[in-house]
Tab-separated table of C-alpha atoms in Angstrom:
chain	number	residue	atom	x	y	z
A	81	UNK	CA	139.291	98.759	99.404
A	82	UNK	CA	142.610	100.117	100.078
A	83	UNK	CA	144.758	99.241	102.929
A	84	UNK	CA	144.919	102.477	104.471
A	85	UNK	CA	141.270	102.492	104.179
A	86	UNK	CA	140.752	99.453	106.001
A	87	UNK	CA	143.161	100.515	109.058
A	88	UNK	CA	141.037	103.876	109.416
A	89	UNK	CA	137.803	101.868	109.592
A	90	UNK	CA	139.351	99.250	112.117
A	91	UNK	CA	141.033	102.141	114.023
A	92	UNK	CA	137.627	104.082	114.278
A	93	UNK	CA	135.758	100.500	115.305
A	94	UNK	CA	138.273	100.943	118.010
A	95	UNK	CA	137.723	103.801	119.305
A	96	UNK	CA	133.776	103.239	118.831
A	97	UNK	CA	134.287	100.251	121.448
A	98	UNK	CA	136.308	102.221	123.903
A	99	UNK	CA	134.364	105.013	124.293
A	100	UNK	CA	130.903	102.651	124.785
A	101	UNK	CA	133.284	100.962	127.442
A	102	UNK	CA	133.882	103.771	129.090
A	103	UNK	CA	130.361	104.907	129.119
A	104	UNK	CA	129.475	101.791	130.315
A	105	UNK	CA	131.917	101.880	133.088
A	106	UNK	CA	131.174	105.312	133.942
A	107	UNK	CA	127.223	104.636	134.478
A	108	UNK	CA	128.067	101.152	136.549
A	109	UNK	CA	130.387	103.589	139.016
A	110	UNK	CA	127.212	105.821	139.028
A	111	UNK	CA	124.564	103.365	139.754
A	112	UNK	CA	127.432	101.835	142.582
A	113	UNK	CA	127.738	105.018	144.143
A	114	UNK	CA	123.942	106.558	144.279
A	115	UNK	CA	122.040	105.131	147.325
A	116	UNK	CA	118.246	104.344	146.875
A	117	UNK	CA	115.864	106.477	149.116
A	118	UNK	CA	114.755	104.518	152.394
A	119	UNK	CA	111.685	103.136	151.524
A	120	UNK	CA	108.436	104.282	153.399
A	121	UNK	CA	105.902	102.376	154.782
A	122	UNK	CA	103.442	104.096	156.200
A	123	UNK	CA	99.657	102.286	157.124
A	124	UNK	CA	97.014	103.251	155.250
A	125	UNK	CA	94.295	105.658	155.429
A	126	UNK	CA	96.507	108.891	155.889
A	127	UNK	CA	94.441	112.092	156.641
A	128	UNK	CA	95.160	115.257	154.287
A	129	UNK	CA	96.062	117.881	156.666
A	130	UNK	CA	92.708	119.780	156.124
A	131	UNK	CA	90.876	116.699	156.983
A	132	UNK	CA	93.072	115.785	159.889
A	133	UNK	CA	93.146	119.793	161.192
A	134	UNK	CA	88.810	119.393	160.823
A	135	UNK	CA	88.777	115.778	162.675
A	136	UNK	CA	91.251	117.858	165.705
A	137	UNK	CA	88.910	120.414	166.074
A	138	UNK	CA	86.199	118.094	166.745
A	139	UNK	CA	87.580	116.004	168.902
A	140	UNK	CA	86.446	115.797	172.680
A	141	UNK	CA	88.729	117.807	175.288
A	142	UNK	CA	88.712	116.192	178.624
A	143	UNK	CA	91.225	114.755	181.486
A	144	UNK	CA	91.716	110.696	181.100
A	145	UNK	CA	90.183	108.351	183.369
A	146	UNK	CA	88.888	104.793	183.741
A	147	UNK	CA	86.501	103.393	185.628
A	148	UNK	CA	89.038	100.238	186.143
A	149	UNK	CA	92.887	100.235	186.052
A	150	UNK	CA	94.010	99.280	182.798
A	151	UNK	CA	95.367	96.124	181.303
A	152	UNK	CA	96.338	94.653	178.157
A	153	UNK	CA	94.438	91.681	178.159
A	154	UNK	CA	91.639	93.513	177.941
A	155	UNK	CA	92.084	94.187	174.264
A	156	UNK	CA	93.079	90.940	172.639
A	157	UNK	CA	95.136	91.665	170.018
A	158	UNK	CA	97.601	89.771	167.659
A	159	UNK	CA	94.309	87.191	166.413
A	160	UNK	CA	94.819	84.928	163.376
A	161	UNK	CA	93.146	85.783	160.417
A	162	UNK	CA	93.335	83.718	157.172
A	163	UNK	CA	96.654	82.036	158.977
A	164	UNK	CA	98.262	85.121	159.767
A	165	UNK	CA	98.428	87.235	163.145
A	166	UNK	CA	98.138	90.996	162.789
A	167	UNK	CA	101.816	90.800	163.698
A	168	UNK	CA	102.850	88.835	160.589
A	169	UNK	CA	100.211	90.974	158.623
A	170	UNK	CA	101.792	94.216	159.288
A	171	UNK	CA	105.795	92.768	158.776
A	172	UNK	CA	104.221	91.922	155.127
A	173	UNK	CA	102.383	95.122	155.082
A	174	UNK	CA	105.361	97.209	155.972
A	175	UNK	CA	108.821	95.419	154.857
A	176	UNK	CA	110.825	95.141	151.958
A	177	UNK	CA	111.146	91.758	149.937
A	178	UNK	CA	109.471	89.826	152.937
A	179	UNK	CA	109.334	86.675	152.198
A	180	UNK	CA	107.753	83.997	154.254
A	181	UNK	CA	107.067	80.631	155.353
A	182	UNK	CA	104.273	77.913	155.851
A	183	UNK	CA	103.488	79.505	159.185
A	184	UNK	CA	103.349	83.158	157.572
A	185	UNK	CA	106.325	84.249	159.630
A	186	UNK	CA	109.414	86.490	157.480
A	187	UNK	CA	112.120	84.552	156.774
A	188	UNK	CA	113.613	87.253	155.122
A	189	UNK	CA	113.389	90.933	154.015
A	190	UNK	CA	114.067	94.604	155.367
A	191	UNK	CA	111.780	97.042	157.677
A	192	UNK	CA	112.522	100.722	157.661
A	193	UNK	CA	111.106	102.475	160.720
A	194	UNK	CA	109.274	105.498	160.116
A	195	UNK	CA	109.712	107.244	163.746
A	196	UNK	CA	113.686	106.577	163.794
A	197	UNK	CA	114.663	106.111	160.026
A	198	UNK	CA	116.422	102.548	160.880
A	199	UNK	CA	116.335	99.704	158.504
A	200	UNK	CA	116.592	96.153	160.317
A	201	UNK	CA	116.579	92.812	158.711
A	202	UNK	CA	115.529	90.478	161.603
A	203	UNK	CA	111.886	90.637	162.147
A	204	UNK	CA	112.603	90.086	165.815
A	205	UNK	CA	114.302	93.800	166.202
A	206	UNK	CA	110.662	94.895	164.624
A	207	UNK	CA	107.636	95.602	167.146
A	208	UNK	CA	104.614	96.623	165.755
A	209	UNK	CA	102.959	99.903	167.260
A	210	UNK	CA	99.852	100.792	168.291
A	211	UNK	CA	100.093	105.269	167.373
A	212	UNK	CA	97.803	105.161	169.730
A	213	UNK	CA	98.736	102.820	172.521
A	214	UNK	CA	96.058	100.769	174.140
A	215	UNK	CA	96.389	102.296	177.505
A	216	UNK	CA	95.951	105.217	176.240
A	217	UNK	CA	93.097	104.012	174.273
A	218	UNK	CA	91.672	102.782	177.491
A	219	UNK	CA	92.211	105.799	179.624
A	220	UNK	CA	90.553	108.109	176.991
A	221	UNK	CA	87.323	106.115	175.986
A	222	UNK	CA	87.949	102.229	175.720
A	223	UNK	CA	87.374	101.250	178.906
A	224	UNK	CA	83.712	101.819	178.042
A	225	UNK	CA	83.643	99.666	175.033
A	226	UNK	CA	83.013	95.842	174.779
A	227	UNK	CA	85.768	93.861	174.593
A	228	UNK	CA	84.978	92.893	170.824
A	229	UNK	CA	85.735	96.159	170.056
A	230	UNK	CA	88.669	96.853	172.220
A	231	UNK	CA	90.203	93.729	169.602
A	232	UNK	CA	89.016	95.394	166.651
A	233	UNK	CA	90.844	98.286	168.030
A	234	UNK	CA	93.660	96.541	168.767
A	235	UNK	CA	94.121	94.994	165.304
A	236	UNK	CA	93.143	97.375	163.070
A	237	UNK	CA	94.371	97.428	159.508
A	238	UNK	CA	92.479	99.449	157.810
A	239	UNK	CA	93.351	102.791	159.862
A	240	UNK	CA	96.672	104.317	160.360
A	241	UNK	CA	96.896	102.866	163.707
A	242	UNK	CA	99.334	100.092	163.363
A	243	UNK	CA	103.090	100.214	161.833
A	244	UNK	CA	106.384	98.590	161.726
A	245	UNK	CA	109.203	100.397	163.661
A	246	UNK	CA	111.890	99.556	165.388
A	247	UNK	CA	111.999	97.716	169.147
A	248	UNK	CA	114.292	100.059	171.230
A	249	UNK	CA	111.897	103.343	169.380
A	250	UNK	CA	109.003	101.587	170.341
A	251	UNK	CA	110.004	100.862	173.922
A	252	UNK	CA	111.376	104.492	173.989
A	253	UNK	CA	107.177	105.564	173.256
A	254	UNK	CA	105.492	103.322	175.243
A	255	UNK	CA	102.298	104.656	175.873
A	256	UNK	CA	103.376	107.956	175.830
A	257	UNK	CA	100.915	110.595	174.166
A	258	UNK	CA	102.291	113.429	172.102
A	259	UNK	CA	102.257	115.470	174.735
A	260	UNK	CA	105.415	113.405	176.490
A	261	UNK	CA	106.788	111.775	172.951
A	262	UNK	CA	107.377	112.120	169.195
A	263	UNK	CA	109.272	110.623	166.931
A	264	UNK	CA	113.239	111.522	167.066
A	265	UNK	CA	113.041	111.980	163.239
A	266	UNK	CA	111.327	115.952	162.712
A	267	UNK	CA	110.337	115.022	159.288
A	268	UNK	CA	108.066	112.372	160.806
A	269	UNK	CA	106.192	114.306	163.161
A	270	UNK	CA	104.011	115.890	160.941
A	271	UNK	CA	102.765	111.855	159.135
A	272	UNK	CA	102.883	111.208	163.044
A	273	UNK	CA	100.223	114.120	164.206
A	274	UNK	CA	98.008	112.978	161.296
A	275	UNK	CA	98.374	108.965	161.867
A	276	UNK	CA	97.530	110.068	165.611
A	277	UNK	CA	94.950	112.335	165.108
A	278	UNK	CA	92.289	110.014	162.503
A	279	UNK	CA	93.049	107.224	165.384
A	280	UNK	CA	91.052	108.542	167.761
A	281	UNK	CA	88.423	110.772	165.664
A	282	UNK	CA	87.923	107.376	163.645
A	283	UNK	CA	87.435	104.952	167.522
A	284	UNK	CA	85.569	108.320	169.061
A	285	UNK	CA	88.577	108.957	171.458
A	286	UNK	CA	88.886	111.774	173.744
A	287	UNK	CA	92.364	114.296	174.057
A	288	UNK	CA	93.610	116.174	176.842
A	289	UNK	CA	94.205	119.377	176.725
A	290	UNK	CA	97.691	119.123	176.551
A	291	UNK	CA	97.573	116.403	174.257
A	292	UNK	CA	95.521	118.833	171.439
A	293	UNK	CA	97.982	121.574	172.452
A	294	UNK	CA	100.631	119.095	171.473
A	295	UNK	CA	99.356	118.019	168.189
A	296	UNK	CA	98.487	121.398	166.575
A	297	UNK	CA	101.528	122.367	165.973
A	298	UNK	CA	102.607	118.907	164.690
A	299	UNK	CA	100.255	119.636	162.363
A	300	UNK	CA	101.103	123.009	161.757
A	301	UNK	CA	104.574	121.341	160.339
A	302	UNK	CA	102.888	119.181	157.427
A	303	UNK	CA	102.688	120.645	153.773
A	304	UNK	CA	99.680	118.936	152.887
C-alpha cells in the first residue's frame, strides 16, 4: 500500500473519531440540559371522570353536623402494620428512591407534592393528607360510625384518600372542603375533585350543597 494511501486512510480514521466525539459531546450537553418531568404520585384507585361525575350525583346533599364536637382521637390513625405506620407506608408509597431503615423510616429519597408541585428531600417537610380530612369526615357521617371504622378510615390505602404533599400546603388545607380550598396548582384540581369525590361515595359520606357546587366544576376541568 502506498504512502499516500495510508495517510488518506489515517486522515479519514481521524476525522471518523472526531465527528463520533462530537456526537458524543453533543448528546451529553443534551441529556445535561433536558430536565426530567416531576414525578407523580398519586394514591391509588383514581375514578375515571364518568365514574367519579356518576358517584357525585349520588351522593347525599345535606348541612354537616355531629352529634358530639369533633376530635382526632377519635379516629386512630398512623397504626403499625407489618412494622410500618401508615405514615412510613405512604413516604414509600409516594417518594422517589426512598430508602429506609430497620425501623421503616426514609433515610433518604425525594417527595413531589401533587397540590403545590414541590419536591422535598427531608421526610420531615412531608405530611401525609387525609383529601378528605377527618373532621370533615366526622361532621358529614363519621361521627356515627364505630371507632374501628373511623381507623380504617383514617388509614386507608387502598382508596385515594391518603397522599404525600408538602407541610406548609397541607397546613394551608386543613380541613378545609373544596368549597373554602383547592390545590394552588390548576392542573391538580381536576385529580383533586376525583380523589375527593370516590372518598366519600366509597365511606358513604354526605356533601353540602356548596361543597357539590364546588366540585362540579372541578370536575368539569378533567379530560378523562
Amino acid at each position: 500500500m502506498s504512502q499516500l494511501v495510508q495517510h488518506d486512510l489515517r486522515r479519514g480514521s481521524r476525522a471518523r473519531h472526531l465527528i463520533a466525539s462530537v456526537t458524543a459531546l453533543a448528546l451529553l450537553a443534551l441529556l445535561m440540559t433536558v430536565q426530567p418531568p416531576a414525578a407523580s404520585a398519586y394514591p391509588p384507585g383514581l375514578p375515571s371522570k364518568a365514574v367519579a361525575q356518576s358517584e357525585l350525583d349520588a351522593l347525599t346533599v345535606r348541612a354537616e353536623s355531629a352529634s358530639a364536637p369533633y376530635d382526632r382521637d377519635l379516629f386512630p390513625h398512623w397504626v403499625t402494620v407489618n412494622g410500618c405506620t401508615t405514615r412510613e407506608t405512604v413516604l414509600k408509597r409516594d417518594g422517589d428512591g426512598v430508602v429506609v431503615g430497620s425501623d421503616c423510616y426514609p433515610t433518604s429519597g425525594s417527595w413531589y407534592s401533587e397540590y403545590d408541585g414541590v419536591t422535598r428531600t427531608a421526610p420531615a417537610d412531608i405530611s401525609i393528607d387525609h383529601v378528605v380530612a377527618l373532621a370533615e369526615a366526622w361532621y358529614s357521617g363519621a361521627s356515627t360510625w364505630t371507632t374501628a371504622r373511623r381507623q380504617d378510615f383514617a388509614n386507608d390505602l387502598t382508596g385515594p384518600q391518603l397522599i404525600a404533599v408538602t407541610a406548609e400546603v397541607n397546613s394551608s388545607k386543613s380541613d378545609k372542603d373544596p368549597a373554602e380550598w383547592v390545590p394552588p396548582l390548576a392542573s391538580k384540581r381536576c385529580a383533586y375533585s376525583k380523589m375527593w369525590i370516590h372518598t366519600k361515595s366509597r365511606w358513604g359520606l354526605s356533601v353540602d350543597a356548596a361543597e357539590k357546587a364546588a366540585l362540579q366544576p372541578l370536575l368539569d376541568s378533567c379530560s378523562y
